[in-house]
Tab-separated table of C-alpha atoms in Angstrom:
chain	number	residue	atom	x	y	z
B	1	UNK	CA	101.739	72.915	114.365
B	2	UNK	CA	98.833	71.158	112.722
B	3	UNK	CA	96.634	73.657	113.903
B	4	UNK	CA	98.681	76.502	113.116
B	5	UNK	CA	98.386	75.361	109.242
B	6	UNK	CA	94.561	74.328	109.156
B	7	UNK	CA	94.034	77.592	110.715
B	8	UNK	CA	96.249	79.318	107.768
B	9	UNK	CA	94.246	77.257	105.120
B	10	UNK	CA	91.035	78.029	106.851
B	11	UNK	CA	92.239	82.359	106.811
B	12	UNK	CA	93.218	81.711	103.035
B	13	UNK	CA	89.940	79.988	101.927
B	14	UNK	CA	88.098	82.702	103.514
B	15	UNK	CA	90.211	85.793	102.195
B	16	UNK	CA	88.608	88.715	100.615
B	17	UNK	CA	89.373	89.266	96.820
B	18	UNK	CA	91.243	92.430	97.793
B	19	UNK	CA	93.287	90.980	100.206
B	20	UNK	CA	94.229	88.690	97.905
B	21	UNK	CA	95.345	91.383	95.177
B	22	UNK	CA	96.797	93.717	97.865
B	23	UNK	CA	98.752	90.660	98.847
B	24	UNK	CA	100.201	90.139	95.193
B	25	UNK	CA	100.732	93.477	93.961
B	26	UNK	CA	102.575	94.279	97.301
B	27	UNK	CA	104.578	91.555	96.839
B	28	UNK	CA	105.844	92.522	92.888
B	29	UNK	CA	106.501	96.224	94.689
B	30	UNK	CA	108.914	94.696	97.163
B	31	UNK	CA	110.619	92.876	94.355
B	32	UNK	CA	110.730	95.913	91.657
B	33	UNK	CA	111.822	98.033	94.586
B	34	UNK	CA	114.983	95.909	95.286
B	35	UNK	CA	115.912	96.095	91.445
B	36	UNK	CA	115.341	100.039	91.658
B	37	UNK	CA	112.459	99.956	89.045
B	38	UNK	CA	110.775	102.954	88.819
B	39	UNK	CA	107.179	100.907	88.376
B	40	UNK	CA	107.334	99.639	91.138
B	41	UNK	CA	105.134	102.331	92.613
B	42	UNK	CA	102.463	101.574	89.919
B	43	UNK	CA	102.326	98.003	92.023
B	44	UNK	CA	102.693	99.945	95.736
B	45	UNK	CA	99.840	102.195	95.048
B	46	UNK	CA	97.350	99.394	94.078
B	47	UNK	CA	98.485	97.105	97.021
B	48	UNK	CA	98.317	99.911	99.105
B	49	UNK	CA	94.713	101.086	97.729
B	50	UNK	CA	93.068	97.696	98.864
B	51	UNK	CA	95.275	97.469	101.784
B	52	UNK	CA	93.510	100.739	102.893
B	53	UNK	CA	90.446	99.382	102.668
B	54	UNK	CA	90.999	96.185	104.159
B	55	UNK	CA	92.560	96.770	106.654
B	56	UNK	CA	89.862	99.389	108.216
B	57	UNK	CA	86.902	96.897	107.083
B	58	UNK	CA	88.243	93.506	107.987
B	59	UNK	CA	90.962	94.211	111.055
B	60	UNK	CA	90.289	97.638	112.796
B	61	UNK	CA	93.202	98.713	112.205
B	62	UNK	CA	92.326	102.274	111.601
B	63	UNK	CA	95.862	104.091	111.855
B	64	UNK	CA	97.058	101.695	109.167
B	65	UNK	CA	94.823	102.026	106.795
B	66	UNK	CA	95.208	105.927	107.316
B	67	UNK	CA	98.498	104.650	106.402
B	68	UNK	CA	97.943	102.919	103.372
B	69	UNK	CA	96.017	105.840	102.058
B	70	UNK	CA	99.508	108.055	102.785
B	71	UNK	CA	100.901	104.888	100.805
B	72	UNK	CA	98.720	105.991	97.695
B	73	UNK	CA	99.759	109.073	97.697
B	74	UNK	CA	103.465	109.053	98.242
B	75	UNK	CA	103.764	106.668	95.195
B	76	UNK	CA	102.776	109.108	92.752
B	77	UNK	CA	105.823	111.193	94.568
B	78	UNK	CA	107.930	108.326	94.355
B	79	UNK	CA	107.187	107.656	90.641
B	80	UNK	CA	107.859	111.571	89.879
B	81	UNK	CA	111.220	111.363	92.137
B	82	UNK	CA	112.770	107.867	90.741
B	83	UNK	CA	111.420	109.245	87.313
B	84	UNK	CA	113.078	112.505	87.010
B	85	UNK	CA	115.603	112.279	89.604
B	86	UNK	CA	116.511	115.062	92.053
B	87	UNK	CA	115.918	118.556	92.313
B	88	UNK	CA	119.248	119.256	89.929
B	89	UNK	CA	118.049	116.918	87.567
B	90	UNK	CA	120.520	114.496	87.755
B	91	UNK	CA	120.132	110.876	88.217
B	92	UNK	CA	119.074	110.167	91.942
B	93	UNK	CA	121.254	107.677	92.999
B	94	UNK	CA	121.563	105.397	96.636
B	95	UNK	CA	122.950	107.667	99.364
B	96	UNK	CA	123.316	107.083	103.207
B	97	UNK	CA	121.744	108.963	105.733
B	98	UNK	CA	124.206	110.263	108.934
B	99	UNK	CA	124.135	109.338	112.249
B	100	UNK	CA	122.256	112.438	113.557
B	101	UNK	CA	119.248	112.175	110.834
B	102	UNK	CA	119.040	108.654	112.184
B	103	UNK	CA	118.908	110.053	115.874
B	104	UNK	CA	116.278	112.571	114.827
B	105	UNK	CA	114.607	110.012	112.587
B	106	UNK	CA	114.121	107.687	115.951
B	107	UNK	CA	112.940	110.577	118.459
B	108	UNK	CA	110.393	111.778	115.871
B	109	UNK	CA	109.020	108.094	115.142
B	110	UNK	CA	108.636	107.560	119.192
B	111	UNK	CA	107.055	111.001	119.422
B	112	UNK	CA	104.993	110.381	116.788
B	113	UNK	CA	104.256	106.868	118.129
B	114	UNK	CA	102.875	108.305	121.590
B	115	UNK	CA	100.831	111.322	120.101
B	116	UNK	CA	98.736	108.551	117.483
B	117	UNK	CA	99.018	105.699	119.724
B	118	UNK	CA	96.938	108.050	123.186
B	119	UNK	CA	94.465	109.607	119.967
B	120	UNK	CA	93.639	106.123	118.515
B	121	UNK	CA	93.196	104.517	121.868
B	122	UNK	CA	91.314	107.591	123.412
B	123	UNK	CA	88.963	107.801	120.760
B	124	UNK	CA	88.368	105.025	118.663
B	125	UNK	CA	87.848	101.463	119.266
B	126	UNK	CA	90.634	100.797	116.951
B	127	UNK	CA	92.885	97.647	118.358
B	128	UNK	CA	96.859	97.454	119.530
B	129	UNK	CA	96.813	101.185	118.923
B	130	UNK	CA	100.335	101.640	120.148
B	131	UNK	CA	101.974	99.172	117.876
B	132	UNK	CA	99.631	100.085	115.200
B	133	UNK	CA	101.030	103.868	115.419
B	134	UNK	CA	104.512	102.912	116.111
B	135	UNK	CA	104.481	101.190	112.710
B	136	UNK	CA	102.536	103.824	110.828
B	137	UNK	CA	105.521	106.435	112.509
B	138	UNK	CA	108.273	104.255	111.194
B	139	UNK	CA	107.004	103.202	107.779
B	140	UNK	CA	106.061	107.102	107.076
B	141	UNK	CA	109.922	107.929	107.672
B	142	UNK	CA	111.136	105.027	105.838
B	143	UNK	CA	108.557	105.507	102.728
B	144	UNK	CA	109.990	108.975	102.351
B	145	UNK	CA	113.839	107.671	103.022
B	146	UNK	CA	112.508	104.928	99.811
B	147	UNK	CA	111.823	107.919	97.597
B	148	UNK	CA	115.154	109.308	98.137
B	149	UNK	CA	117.075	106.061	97.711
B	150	UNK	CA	118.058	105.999	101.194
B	151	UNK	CA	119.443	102.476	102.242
B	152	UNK	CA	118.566	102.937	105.726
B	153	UNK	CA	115.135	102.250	104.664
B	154	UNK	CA	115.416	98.888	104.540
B	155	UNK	CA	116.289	98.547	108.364
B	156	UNK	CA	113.244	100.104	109.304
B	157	UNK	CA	111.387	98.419	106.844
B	158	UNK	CA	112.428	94.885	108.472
B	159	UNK	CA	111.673	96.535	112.081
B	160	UNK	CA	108.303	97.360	111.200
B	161	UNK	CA	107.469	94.389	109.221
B	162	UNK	CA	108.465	92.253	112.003
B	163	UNK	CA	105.888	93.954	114.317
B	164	UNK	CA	103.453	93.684	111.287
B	165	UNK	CA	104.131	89.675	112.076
B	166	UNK	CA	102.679	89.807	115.539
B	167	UNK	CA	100.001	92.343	114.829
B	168	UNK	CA	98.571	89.960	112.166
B	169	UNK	CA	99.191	86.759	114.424
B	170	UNK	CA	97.273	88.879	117.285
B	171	UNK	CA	93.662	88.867	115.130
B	172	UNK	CA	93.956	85.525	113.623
B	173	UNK	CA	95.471	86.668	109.963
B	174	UNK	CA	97.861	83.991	109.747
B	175	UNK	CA	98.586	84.257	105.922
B	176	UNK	CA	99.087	87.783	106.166
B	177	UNK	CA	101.298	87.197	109.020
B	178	UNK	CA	103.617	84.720	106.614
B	179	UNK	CA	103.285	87.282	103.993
B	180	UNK	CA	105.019	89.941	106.479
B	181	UNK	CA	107.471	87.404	107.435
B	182	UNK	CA	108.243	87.005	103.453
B	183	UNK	CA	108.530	90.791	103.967
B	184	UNK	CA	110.601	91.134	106.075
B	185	UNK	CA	113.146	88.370	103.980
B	186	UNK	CA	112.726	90.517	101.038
B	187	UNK	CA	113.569	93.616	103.110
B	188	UNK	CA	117.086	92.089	104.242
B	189	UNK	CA	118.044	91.491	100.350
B	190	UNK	CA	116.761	94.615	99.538
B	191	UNK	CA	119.125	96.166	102.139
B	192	UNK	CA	121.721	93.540	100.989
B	193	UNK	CA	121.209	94.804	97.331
B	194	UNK	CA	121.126	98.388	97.935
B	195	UNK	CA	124.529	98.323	99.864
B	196	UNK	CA	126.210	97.304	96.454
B	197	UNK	CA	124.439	99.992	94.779
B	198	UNK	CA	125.658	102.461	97.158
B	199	UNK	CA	129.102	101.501	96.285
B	200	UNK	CA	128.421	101.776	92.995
B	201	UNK	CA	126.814	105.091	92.969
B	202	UNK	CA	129.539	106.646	95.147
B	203	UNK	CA	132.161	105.154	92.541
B	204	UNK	CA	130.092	107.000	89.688
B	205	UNK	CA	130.085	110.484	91.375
């Protein structure tokens, strides 16, 4: 255990400066996000701009960082859609997704999974390309399930964070693997949060 925590201090004294932002402003995102303020996509889209960068420099991880660039640009949509609501212009408000866009949801992501995970591997020397694409896959559907107000975002947001935990653990990036543990924490309130919203929102309609 002593180890484990030298080896944490050791990652931290040696972290780049935009870790170290991506790190914070991700973390204010989570937290805006779970109060439903609209800025915090101004936060995502920095966090996600180092994280980019980062995490094709420092880890290899080249499908997430492909990721984090979608990241970038999804925030602007998710500013626009929390912003002016939906297409009626009426408030967007927490909704549920159905069973069957769940179903389709899952087969896609696995699909999706296979298809980046046999590219990545194939041609690039990019590491854990499978878990690296299942992750991308997932957080893709659930970033565009955020900008609707879709609970079930938050469930896929604590699957993929969790794998986020062992993908950091596998290269050594201990801090970042606490900070995806914090993550995933966060995620369950969020989830927690947003089911009271729901009720609310259906009461309001």
């Amino acid at each position: 255990m002593s180890d484990f925590f030298s080896s944490v201090i050791q990652a931290a004294q040696n972290l780049h400066l935009a870790e170290i932002l991506a790190t914070l402003f991700g973390l204010i995102y989570i937290v805006l996000a779970i109060k439903e303020n609209v800025w915090c996509w101004f936060w995502g889209i920095l966090s996600c701009g180092l994280w980019a960068w980062a995490t094709y420099n420092l880890y290899d991880y080249y499908i997430d960082a492909i990721l984090n660039v979608f990241y970038v640009v999804m925030g602007f949509v998710g500013i626009y859609q929390w912003k002016f609501g939906s297409t009626e212009k009426k408030q967007l408000y927490v909704t549920q997704l159905t069973v069957n866009q769940h179903i389709m949801i899952v087969v896609a992501g696995v699909a999706l999974t296979f298809l980046l995970g046999y590219l990545f591997e194939k041609y690039t020397p990019a590491q854990k390309t499978y878990l690296d694409a299942f992750t991308t896959a997932f957080a893709i559907f659930a970033t565009f399930m955020t900008i609707q107000k879709k609970i079930g975002n938050w469930i896929y947001w604590i699957i993929v964070d969790m794998i986020y935990v062992y993908m950091y653990w596998a290269v050594g990036a201990y801090l970042f693997m606490l900070l995806f543990i914090v993550n995933t924490v966060l995620a369950v309130k969020g989830y927690l949060n947003w089911r009271k919203l729901v009720v609310r929102d259906i009461r309001l309609t």
